[in-house]
Amino acid sequence: MTEKPQPKPYILDIAPYVPGVAKASDGRALIKLSANENPLGCSEAALAAMMQSREAARYPDPDSIALRTALGELHGIDPTLIVCGTGSGELLNCAVQAFAGVGDEVLFSRFAFSLYPLLAKKVGARAVLAENEDFAASVDNILAAVTPRTRVVLLDNPNNPTGTHLPDSEVERLHAGLPSDVLLVLDQAYAEYLDDAGAPGLALAGRADNVLVTRTFSKIYGIASARVGWATGAPHLIDALNRIRGPFIVSGAGQAGALAAVRDQDFIRHCRSENAQTRAAFVARLESLGNRGVRALPSEANFVLAIFPDQATAERVRDAIADAGYAVRHLPGQGLGDALRITIGRKEDMAKVGDAIEAALGN
């Protein structure tokens, strides 16, 4: 018998993460409204900083000191309580890896970020889904699903892919109801799209021993290709992440771009305003199609989840949008076969997407 290395059984149970599509079924390139990227790009200062970063032969600062200092100044956080990583996804992975393992449970809401089950399975933990309420996370259901084996609770707030957002009082209630030895991770990838920029989550992480907040530069900051994220929490949580993260986890160009992006908050305010206006107009158009069975979930992010009468209709609309030149996200694998997650693009893009939806639904 020929022997060969075998991966752990729980690794073979993992279905790889599927990113947003950028091409039609016939291979045509499409404008991506499937990955929640910033249609306005990034700050000119951030772009210039990345292009001027020419230290390709040298390792970057392993501790991202300048970036952590700038983030600390912006958010009123001790920089020693910040860790940077290759996007917030990498830091979420580190958090689960550090605090959960074989036989443990990682808990999150149904319709949460599709990366979460992978994070649990990578460490041999069991992924547990708490039922939601009208597509939004339910604090009561999450707390009811906690068992002695629960080690980590993941909450994306605003939620991806639904766009729903738990108010501060509900996040506080969730934290108050969790055992003190359970880590609560607040995934705030879309926090900058909120009017208050998600500050209460950061405040909770600043005073609690079991709360970690993760953020990213891939969304409103518009430098997704640079792969930069950060997290903050109590000293022992940051220490754990620092022990297992990569030694040179953020590139020099990524650090330079993120630092310049942090310093250009005028661009962030502009993006937030443009997104809110364009999203409101697009949601209003979807709501005008309510008599054809269309529902737009209330969103606090840079996308909208549009729900159709059935999966066949959602697929027909998806194809019509592709014919118009755009890619959106269809998520039957998450139990959302009758829905499409549509990133908010530029005003002219959303007008064309709206036209395609109306045409696909007919009169």
mmCIF file of C-alpha atoms in Angstrom:
data_model
loop_
_atom_site.group_PDB
_atom_site.id
_atom_site.type_symbol
_atom_site.label_atom_id
_atom_site.label_comp_id
_atom_site.label_asym_id
_atom_site.label_seq_id
_atom_site.Cartn_x
_atom_site.Cartn_y
_atom_site.Cartn_z
ATOM 1 C CA MET A 1 0.000 0.000 0.000
ATOM 2 C CA THR A 2 1.337 3.404 -0.959
ATOM 3 C CA GLU A 3 1.251 5.808 1.939
ATOM 4 C CA LYS A 4 1.077 9.570 1.569
ATOM 5 C CA PRO A 5 0.512 12.503 3.881
ATOM 6 C CA GLN A 6 -3.144 12.901 4.823
ATOM 7 C CA PRO A 7 -4.718 16.181 5.946
ATOM 8 C CA LYS A 8 -6.775 16.263 9.101
ATOM 9 C CA PRO A 9 -10.338 15.021 8.436
ATOM 10 C CA TYR A 10 -11.845 18.376 9.380
ATOM 11 C CA ILE A 11 -9.695 20.086 6.737
ATOM 12 C CA LEU A 12 -11.227 17.918 4.014
ATOM 13 C CA ASP A 13 -14.646 19.037 5.234
ATOM 14 C CA ILE A 14 -13.905 22.637 4.267
ATOM 15 C CA ALA A 15 -15.495 24.121 1.162
ATOM 16 C CA PRO A 16 -13.141 26.867 -0.073
ATOM 17 C CA TYR A 17 -14.286 30.476 0.187
ATOM 18 C CA VAL A 18 -15.868 31.685 -3.050
ATOM 19 C CA PRO A 19 -15.095 35.333 -3.936
ATOM 20 C CA GLY A 20 -17.426 37.595 -5.904
ATOM 21 C CA VAL A 21 -17.472 36.887 -9.621
ATOM 22 C CA ALA A 22 -16.056 39.326 -12.160
ATOM 23 C CA LYS A 23 -17.016 37.531 -15.380
ATOM 24 C CA ALA A 24 -20.221 36.365 -17.041
ATOM 25 C CA SER A 25 -20.825 32.681 -17.745
ATOM 26 C CA ASP A 26 -19.611 33.255 -21.294
ATOM 27 C CA GLY A 27 -16.334 34.782 -20.096
ATOM 28 C CA ARG A 28 -17.228 38.458 -20.624
ATOM 29 C CA ALA A 29 -15.603 40.843 -18.168
ATOM 30 C CA LEU A 30 -18.217 42.525 -15.952
ATOM 31 C CA ILE A 31 -18.188 45.581 -13.719
ATOM 32 C CA LYS A 32 -17.939 44.088 -10.228
ATOM 33 C CA LEU A 33 -20.829 44.843 -7.933
ATOM 34 C CA SER A 34 -20.238 41.492 -6.260
ATOM 35 C CA ALA A 35 -17.397 42.135 -3.789
ATOM 36 C CA ASN A 36 -18.471 45.305 -1.927
ATOM 37 C CA GLU A 37 -15.479 47.259 -3.200
ATOM 38 C CA ASN A 38 -15.491 51.058 -3.083
ATOM 39 C CA PRO A 39 -16.585 52.322 -6.523
ATOM 40 C CA LEU A 40 -14.797 55.616 -5.823
ATOM 41 C CA GLY A 41 -11.492 53.815 -5.405
ATOM 42 C CA CYS A 42 -9.144 55.100 -2.743
ATOM 43 C CA SER A 43 -7.774 58.401 -1.568
ATOM 44 C CA GLU A 44 -5.338 59.955 -4.039
ATOM 45 C CA ALA A 45 -2.921 60.316 -1.140
ATOM 46 C CA ALA A 46 -3.161 56.585 -0.402
ATOM 47 C CA LEU A 47 -2.597 55.676 -4.039
ATOM 48 C CA ALA A 48 0.417 57.975 -4.281
ATOM 49 C CA ALA A 49 1.895 56.552 -1.080
ATOM 50 C CA MET A 50 1.625 52.984 -2.363
ATOM 51 C CA MET A 51 3.164 53.894 -5.715
ATOM 52 C CA GLN A 52 6.061 55.684 -4.017
ATOM 53 C CA SER A 53 6.827 52.755 -1.720
ATOM 54 C CA ARG A 54 9.933 51.373 -3.395
ATOM 55 C CA GLU A 55 11.563 49.370 -0.618
ATOM 56 C CA ALA A 56 10.788 46.108 -2.381
ATOM 57 C CA ALA A 57 14.082 44.459 -1.370
ATOM 58 C CA ARG A 58 13.597 45.137 2.342
ATOM 59 C CA TYR A 59 11.217 43.548 4.803
ATOM 60 C CA PRO A 60 8.444 45.879 5.999
ATOM 61 C CA ASP A 61 8.050 47.015 9.590
ATOM 62 C CA PRO A 62 6.850 43.791 11.258
ATOM 63 C CA ASP A 63 4.829 45.741 13.819
ATOM 64 C CA SER A 64 3.259 48.414 11.549
ATOM 65 C CA ILE A 65 4.197 50.999 14.173
ATOM 66 C CA ALA A 66 3.402 54.141 12.163
ATOM 67 C CA LEU A 67 0.038 52.767 11.057
ATOM 68 C CA ARG A 68 -0.910 51.627 14.552
ATOM 69 C CA THR A 69 0.029 55.041 15.919
ATOM 70 C CA ALA A 70 -2.169 56.808 13.362
ATOM 71 C CA LEU A 71 -5.091 54.457 14.053
ATOM 72 C CA GLY A 72 -4.669 55.051 17.765
ATOM 73 C CA GLU A 73 -4.786 58.804 17.278
ATOM 74 C CA LEU A 74 -7.855 58.599 15.047
ATOM 75 C CA HIS A 75 -9.873 56.341 17.336
ATOM 76 C CA GLY A 76 -8.481 57.240 20.753
ATOM 77 C CA ILE A 77 -6.882 53.826 21.302
ATOM 78 C CA ASP A 78 -3.540 52.946 22.850
ATOM 79 C CA PRO A 79 -1.474 51.791 19.828
ATOM 80 C CA THR A 80 -0.101 48.892 21.870
ATOM 81 C CA LEU A 81 -3.659 47.522 21.887
ATOM 82 C CA ILE A 82 -3.785 47.407 18.074
ATOM 83 C CA VAL A 83 -2.518 44.626 15.825
ATOM 84 C CA CYS A 84 -2.394 44.858 12.031
ATOM 85 C CA GLY A 85 -2.801 42.001 9.620
ATOM 86 C CA THR A 86 -3.414 40.881 6.060
ATOM 87 C CA GLY A 87 -6.979 42.128 5.911
ATOM 88 C CA SER A 88 -9.427 41.629 8.754
ATOM 89 C CA GLY A 89 -10.021 38.084 7.519
ATOM 90 C CA GLU A 90 -6.537 37.064 8.613
ATOM 91 C CA LEU A 91 -7.086 38.557 12.059
ATOM 92 C CA LEU A 92 -10.433 36.795 12.384
ATOM 93 C CA ASN A 93 -8.609 33.585 11.547
ATOM 94 C CA CYS A 94 -5.999 34.305 14.213
ATOM 95 C CA ALA A 95 -8.706 34.997 16.802
ATOM 96 C CA VAL A 96 -10.479 31.702 16.192
ATOM 97 C CA GLN A 97 -7.193 29.809 16.020
ATOM 98 C CA ALA A 98 -6.031 31.288 19.319
ATOM 99 C CA PHE A 99 -9.191 30.612 21.308
ATOM 100 C CA ALA A 100 -10.904 27.578 19.766
ATOM 101 C CA GLY A 101 -9.848 24.085 18.749
ATOM 102 C CA VAL A 102 -10.965 20.514 18.314
ATOM 103 C CA GLY A 103 -14.184 19.832 20.204
ATOM 104 C CA ASP A 104 -14.958 23.512 20.783
ATOM 105 C CA GLU A 105 -17.791 25.518 19.242
ATOM 106 C CA VAL A 106 -17.669 28.752 17.256
ATOM 107 C CA LEU A 107 -21.040 30.478 17.227
ATOM 108 C CA PHE A 108 -22.500 32.970 14.761
ATOM 109 C CA SER A 109 -25.819 33.961 13.253
ATOM 110 C CA ARG A 110 -27.370 32.390 10.186
ATOM 111 C CA PHE A 111 -26.644 34.529 7.106
ATOM 112 C CA ALA A 112 -23.417 35.789 8.679
ATOM 113 C CA PHE A 113 -20.185 36.235 6.708
ATOM 114 C CA SER A 114 -19.535 33.050 4.725
ATOM 115 C CA LEU A 115 -15.916 32.938 5.929
ATOM 116 C CA TYR A 116 -16.978 32.087 9.489
ATOM 117 C CA PRO A 117 -17.685 28.351 9.008
ATOM 118 C CA LEU A 118 -14.271 27.974 7.377
ATOM 119 C CA LEU A 119 -12.562 29.605 10.336
ATOM 120 C CA ALA A 120 -14.185 27.131 12.712
ATOM 121 C CA LYS A 121 -13.439 24.074 10.585
ATOM 122 C CA LYS A 122 -9.791 25.049 10.073
ATOM 123 C CA VAL A 123 -9.157 24.466 13.777
ATOM 124 C CA GLY A 124 -11.404 21.432 14.103
ATOM 125 C CA ALA A 125 -14.126 23.316 15.970
ATOM 126 C CA ARG A 126 -17.833 22.943 15.330
ATOM 127 C CA ALA A 127 -19.578 25.809 13.550
ATOM 128 C CA VAL A 128 -22.887 26.572 15.259
ATOM 129 C CA LEU A 129 -25.557 28.753 13.639
ATOM 130 C CA ALA A 130 -28.042 30.706 15.715
ATOM 131 C CA GLU A 131 -31.317 31.396 13.945
ATOM 132 C CA ASN A 132 -31.887 35.011 12.997
ATOM 133 C CA GLU A 133 -34.979 37.194 13.023
ATOM 134 C CA ASP A 134 -36.014 38.632 9.677
ATOM 135 C CA PHE A 135 -32.488 38.342 8.279
ATOM 136 C CA ALA A 136 -30.906 40.096 11.275
ATOM 137 C CA ALA A 137 -28.861 38.592 14.101
ATOM 138 C CA SER A 138 -30.917 37.829 17.206
ATOM 139 C CA VAL A 139 -29.225 38.394 20.548
ATOM 140 C CA ASP A 140 -31.690 36.089 22.283
ATOM 141 C CA ASN A 141 -31.086 33.278 19.794
ATOM 142 C CA ILE A 142 -27.310 33.660 19.976
ATOM 143 C CA LEU A 143 -27.356 33.536 23.764
ATOM 144 C CA ALA A 144 -29.692 30.531 23.711
ATOM 145 C CA ALA A 145 -27.210 28.679 21.474
ATOM 146 C CA VAL A 146 -24.280 29.134 23.863
ATOM 147 C CA THR A 147 -23.090 25.891 25.478
ATOM 148 C CA PRO A 148 -20.174 24.983 27.763
ATOM 149 C CA ARG A 149 -18.199 24.256 24.574
ATOM 150 C CA THR A 150 -18.700 27.723 23.071
ATOM 151 C CA ARG A 151 -15.354 29.480 22.844
ATOM 152 C CA VAL A 152 -15.881 32.226 20.250
ATOM 153 C CA VAL A 153 -18.922 34.228 19.113
ATOM 154 C CA LEU A 154 -18.546 36.044 15.778
ATOM 155 C CA LEU A 155 -20.815 38.981 15.000
ATOM 156 C CA ASP A 156 -20.483 40.914 11.757
ATOM 157 C CA ASN A 157 -22.101 44.255 12.430
ATOM 158 C CA PRO A 158 -23.159 45.584 9.944
ATOM 159 C CA ASN A 159 -23.882 42.118 8.660
ATOM 160 C CA ASN A 160 -22.587 40.753 5.392
ATOM 161 C CA PRO A 161 -24.545 39.784 3.274
ATOM 162 C CA THR A 162 -27.789 41.189 4.696
ATOM 163 C CA GLY A 163 -26.644 44.737 5.551
ATOM 164 C CA THR A 164 -28.566 44.673 8.829
ATOM 165 C CA HIS A 165 -27.108 46.325 11.945
ATOM 166 C CA LEU A 166 -27.668 45.652 15.624
ATOM 167 C CA PRO A 167 -27.963 48.827 17.702
ATOM 168 C CA ASP A 168 -25.416 49.508 20.399
ATOM 169 C CA SER A 169 -27.810 48.468 23.135
ATOM 170 C CA GLU A 170 -28.210 45.005 21.604
ATOM 171 C CA VAL A 171 -24.455 44.515 21.252
ATOM 172 C CA GLU A 172 -24.057 45.493 24.898
ATOM 173 C CA ARG A 173 -26.820 43.034 25.857
ATOM 174 C CA LEU A 174 -25.135 40.265 23.894
ATOM 175 C CA HIS A 175 -21.849 40.887 25.646
ATOM 176 C CA ALA A 176 -23.494 41.059 29.065
ATOM 177 C CA GLY A 177 -25.176 37.704 28.476
ATOM 178 C CA LEU A 178 -22.054 35.804 27.419
ATOM 179 C CA PRO A 179 -19.877 33.857 29.858
ATOM 180 C CA SER A 180 -16.733 35.824 30.641
ATOM 181 C CA ASP A 181 -14.507 33.119 29.147
ATOM 182 C CA VAL A 182 -16.179 33.332 25.712
ATOM 183 C CA LEU A 183 -14.533 35.645 23.198
ATOM 184 C CA LEU A 184 -16.906 38.032 21.414
ATOM 185 C CA VAL A 185 -15.477 39.175 18.073
ATOM 186 C CA LEU A 186 -17.143 42.222 16.550
ATOM 187 C CA ASP A 187 -16.360 42.133 12.838
ATOM 188 C CA GLN A 188 -16.775 45.761 11.800
ATOM 189 C CA ALA A 189 -15.624 45.626 8.183
ATOM 190 C CA TYR A 190 -18.361 48.111 7.234
ATOM 191 C CA ALA A 191 -18.320 50.287 10.366
ATOM 192 C CA GLU A 192 -17.062 53.370 8.558
ATOM 193 C CA TYR A 193 -20.306 53.465 6.569
ATOM 194 C CA LEU A 194 -22.197 54.169 9.794
ATOM 195 C CA ASP A 195 -22.750 57.747 10.882
ATOM 196 C CA ASP A 196 -21.029 57.065 14.204
ATOM 197 C CA ALA A 197 -18.282 54.945 12.573
ATOM 198 C CA GLY A 198 -19.015 52.080 14.976
ATOM 199 C CA ALA A 199 -17.385 53.858 17.938
ATOM 200 C CA PRO A 200 -19.380 52.011 20.647
ATOM 201 C CA GLY A 201 -17.872 48.701 19.541
ATOM 202 C CA LEU A 202 -14.410 50.119 20.014
ATOM 203 C CA ALA A 203 -15.398 51.471 23.409
ATOM 204 C CA LEU A 204 -16.649 48.034 24.483
ATOM 205 C CA ALA A 205 -13.405 46.429 23.345
ATOM 206 C CA GLY A 206 -11.522 49.051 25.340
ATOM 207 C CA ARG A 207 -13.135 48.147 28.643
ATOM 208 C CA ALA A 208 -13.950 44.416 28.352
ATOM 209 C CA ASP A 209 -11.560 41.484 28.701
ATOM 210 C CA ASN A 210 -13.364 39.284 26.171
ATOM 211 C CA VAL A 211 -14.172 41.593 23.220
ATOM 212 C CA LEU A 212 -12.118 41.930 20.051
ATOM 213 C CA VAL A 213 -12.989 44.377 17.247
ATOM 214 C CA THR A 214 -11.700 43.864 13.717
ATOM 215 C CA ARG A 215 -11.634 46.486 10.947
ATOM 216 C CA THR A 216 -10.413 46.541 7.351
ATOM 217 C CA PHE A 217 -9.020 48.898 4.730
ATOM 218 C CA SER A 218 -10.708 46.882 1.973
ATOM 219 C CA LYS A 219 -14.112 48.557 2.055
ATOM 220 C CA ILE A 220 -14.601 52.311 2.472
ATOM 221 C CA TYR A 221 -10.842 52.968 2.435
ATOM 222 C CA GLY A 222 -10.718 51.395 -1.018
ATOM 223 C CA ILE A 223 -7.369 49.592 -0.883
ATOM 224 C CA ALA A 224 -8.605 45.994 -0.978
ATOM 225 C CA SER A 225 -5.660 44.829 -3.086
ATOM 226 C CA ALA A 226 -3.207 46.019 -0.409
ATOM 227 C CA ARG A 227 -4.717 43.545 2.110
ATOM 228 C CA VAL A 228 -4.595 45.547 5.327
ATOM 229 C CA GLY A 229 -6.729 45.102 8.414
ATOM 230 C CA TRP A 230 -6.476 45.751 12.130
ATOM 231 C CA ALA A 231 -7.894 44.623 15.441
ATOM 232 C CA THR A 232 -8.097 45.973 18.963
ATOM 233 C CA GLY A 233 -8.971 44.547 22.343
ATOM 234 C CA ALA A 234 -7.612 43.811 25.792
ATOM 235 C CA PRO A 235 -3.829 43.318 26.166
ATOM 236 C CA HIS A 236 -4.016 39.518 26.513
ATOM 237 C CA LEU A 237 -6.130 39.262 23.339
ATOM 238 C CA ILE A 238 -3.706 41.351 21.298
ATOM 239 C CA ASP A 239 -0.810 39.359 22.756
ATOM 240 C CA ALA A 240 -2.414 36.124 21.558
ATOM 241 C CA LEU A 241 -2.889 37.452 18.023
ATOM 242 C CA ASN A 242 0.656 38.771 17.904
ATOM 243 C CA ARG A 243 1.974 35.331 18.842
ATOM 244 C CA ILE A 244 0.417 33.599 15.827
ATOM 245 C CA ARG A 245 0.239 36.245 13.120
ATOM 246 C CA GLY A 246 2.851 36.262 10.374
ATOM 247 C CA PRO A 247 6.141 38.060 11.143
ATOM 248 C CA PHE A 248 5.883 40.486 8.194
ATOM 249 C CA ILE A 249 2.162 40.286 7.669
ATOM 250 C CA VAL A 250 1.489 43.709 6.094
ATOM 251 C CA SER A 251 3.555 44.773 3.087
ATOM 252 C CA GLY A 252 5.486 48.030 3.054
ATOM 253 C CA ALA A 253 3.294 49.418 0.294
ATOM 254 C CA GLY A 254 0.203 48.343 2.210
ATOM 255 C CA GLN A 255 1.357 50.091 5.362
ATOM 256 C CA ALA A 256 2.193 53.257 3.422
ATOM 257 C CA GLY A 257 -1.168 53.296 1.660
ATOM 258 C CA ALA A 258 -3.151 52.586 4.810
ATOM 259 C CA LEU A 259 -1.291 55.282 6.733
ATOM 260 C CA ALA A 260 -2.063 57.877 4.059
ATOM 261 C CA ALA A 261 -5.675 56.677 3.914
ATOM 262 C CA VAL A 262 -6.127 57.110 7.665
ATOM 263 C CA ARG A 263 -4.870 60.675 7.387
ATOM 264 C CA ASP A 264 -7.365 61.540 4.625
ATOM 265 C CA GLN A 265 -10.647 61.400 6.520
ATOM 266 C CA ASP A 266 -12.201 63.941 4.132
ATOM 267 C CA PHE A 267 -12.184 61.192 1.488
ATOM 268 C CA ILE A 268 -13.863 58.777 3.915
ATOM 269 C CA ARG A 269 -16.609 61.295 4.708
ATOM 270 C CA HIS A 270 -17.135 61.878 0.983
ATOM 271 C CA CYS A 271 -17.442 58.134 0.318
ATOM 272 C CA ARG A 272 -19.862 57.691 3.217
ATOM 273 C CA SER A 273 -22.082 60.490 1.919
ATOM 274 C CA GLU A 274 -22.026 59.298 -1.684
ATOM 275 C CA ASN A 275 -22.820 55.735 -0.638
ATOM 276 C CA ALA A 276 -25.744 56.808 1.546
ATOM 277 C CA GLN A 277 -27.306 58.916 -1.205
ATOM 278 C CA THR A 278 -26.848 56.361 -3.970
ATOM 279 C CA ARG A 279 -28.006 53.513 -1.733
ATOM 280 C CA ALA A 280 -31.155 55.389 -0.734
ATOM 281 C CA ALA A 281 -32.064 56.060 -4.362
ATOM 282 C CA PHE A 282 -31.456 52.430 -5.337
ATOM 283 C CA VAL A 283 -33.445 51.096 -2.375
ATOM 284 C CA ALA A 284 -36.325 53.398 -3.299
ATOM 285 C CA ARG A 285 -36.297 51.987 -6.802
ATOM 286 C CA LEU A 286 -36.343 48.425 -5.498
ATOM 287 C CA GLU A 287 -39.177 49.279 -3.131
ATOM 288 C CA SER A 288 -41.178 50.608 -6.073
ATOM 289 C CA LEU A 289 -41.106 47.023 -7.368
ATOM 290 C CA GLY A 290 -42.789 45.672 -4.262
ATOM 291 C CA ASN A 291 -45.878 44.805 -6.252
ATOM 292 C CA ARG A 292 -43.674 42.377 -8.197
ATOM 293 C CA GLY A 293 -42.489 40.633 -5.065
ATOM 294 C CA VAL A 294 -39.217 42.522 -4.567
ATOM 295 C CA ARG A 295 -37.962 43.433 -1.101
ATOM 296 C CA ALA A 296 -34.847 45.417 -0.211
ATOM 297 C CA LEU A 297 -33.502 44.772 3.277
ATOM 298 C CA PRO A 298 -32.565 47.890 5.258
ATOM 299 C CA SER A 299 -28.803 48.273 4.859
ATOM 300 C CA GLU A 300 -26.173 50.171 6.801
ATOM 301 C CA ALA A 301 -23.336 49.085 4.504
ATOM 302 C CA ASN A 302 -22.265 49.642 0.896
ATOM 303 C CA PHE A 303 -24.558 46.984 -0.540
ATOM 304 C CA VAL A 304 -28.192 45.963 -0.552
ATOM 305 C CA LEU A 305 -29.684 42.485 -0.294
ATOM 306 C CA ALA A 306 -32.595 42.335 -2.735
ATOM 307 C CA ILE A 307 -35.046 39.487 -2.171
ATOM 308 C CA PHE A 308 -37.187 38.116 -5.012
ATOM 309 C CA PRO A 309 -40.236 35.824 -5.058
ATOM 310 C CA ASP A 310 -38.151 32.671 -5.637
ATOM 311 C CA GLN A 311 -34.758 31.396 -6.747
ATOM 312 C CA ALA A 312 -35.727 31.152 -10.397
ATOM 313 C CA THR A 313 -36.615 34.846 -10.408
ATOM 314 C CA ALA A 314 -33.377 35.769 -8.637
ATOM 315 C CA GLU A 315 -31.386 33.821 -11.225
ATOM 316 C CA ARG A 316 -33.259 35.485 -14.079
ATOM 317 C CA VAL A 317 -32.551 38.916 -12.609
ATOM 318 C CA ARG A 318 -28.895 38.026 -12.004
ATOM 319 C CA ASP A 319 -28.517 37.012 -15.651
ATOM 320 C CA ALA A 320 -30.241 40.176 -16.852
ATOM 321 C CA ILE A 321 -27.886 42.273 -14.748
ATOM 322 C CA ALA A 322 -24.949 40.365 -16.259
ATOM 323 C CA ASP A 323 -26.299 41.053 -19.754
ATOM 324 C CA ALA A 324 -26.239 44.745 -18.809
ATOM 325 C CA GLY A 325 -22.547 44.389 -17.923
ATOM 326 C CA TYR A 326 -22.561 43.934 -14.142
ATOM 327 C CA ALA A 327 -21.723 41.140 -11.694
ATOM 328 C CA VAL A 328 -23.708 40.801 -8.475
ATOM 329 C CA ARG A 329 -23.590 38.153 -5.767
ATOM 330 C CA HIS A 330 -26.021 35.212 -5.730
ATOM 331 C CA LEU A 331 -25.742 33.222 -2.488
ATOM 332 C CA PRO A 332 -27.741 29.973 -2.662
ATOM 333 C CA GLY A 333 -25.001 28.268 -0.659
ATOM 334 C CA GLN A 334 -25.950 30.438 2.315
ATOM 335 C CA GLY A 335 -29.640 29.692 2.006
ATOM 336 C CA LEU A 336 -30.289 32.890 0.058
ATOM 337 C CA GLY A 337 -31.165 31.424 -3.305
ATOM 338 C CA ASP A 338 -33.995 33.911 -3.752
ATOM 339 C CA ALA A 339 -31.764 36.942 -3.113
ATOM 340 C CA LEU A 340 -28.991 38.964 -4.713
ATOM 341 C CA ARG A 341 -26.422 41.015 -2.829
ATOM 342 C CA ILE A 342 -25.776 44.118 -4.908
ATOM 343 C CA THR A 343 -22.840 46.400 -4.138
ATOM 344 C CA ILE A 344 -23.643 50.101 -4.364
ATOM 345 C CA GLY A 345 -21.671 51.422 -7.326
ATOM 346 C CA ARG A 346 -21.712 54.829 -8.958
ATOM 347 C CA LYS A 347 -25.049 56.519 -9.582
ATOM 348 C CA GLU A 348 -25.007 55.709 -13.295
ATOM 349 C CA ASP A 349 -24.204 52.054 -12.567
ATOM 350 C CA MET A 350 -27.100 51.672 -10.158
ATOM 351 C CA ALA A 351 -29.472 53.263 -12.686
ATOM 352 C CA LYS A 352 -28.475 50.635 -15.257
ATOM 353 C CA VAL A 353 -28.780 47.823 -12.732
ATOM 354 C CA GLY A 354 -32.247 49.099 -11.800
ATOM 355 C CA ASP A 355 -33.239 49.141 -15.471
ATOM 356 C CA ALA A 356 -32.057 45.538 -15.865
ATOM 357 C CA ILE A 357 -34.025 44.409 -12.808
ATOM 358 C CA GLU A 358 -37.202 46.057 -14.035
ATOM 359 C CA ALA A 359 -36.785 44.539 -17.509
ATOM 360 C CA ALA A 360 -36.207 41.077 -16.076
ATOM 361 C CA LEU A 361 -39.333 41.274 -13.908
ATOM 362 C CA GLY A 362 -41.521 42.520 -16.763
ATOM 363 C CA ASN A 363 -44.836 44.260 -16.231
#
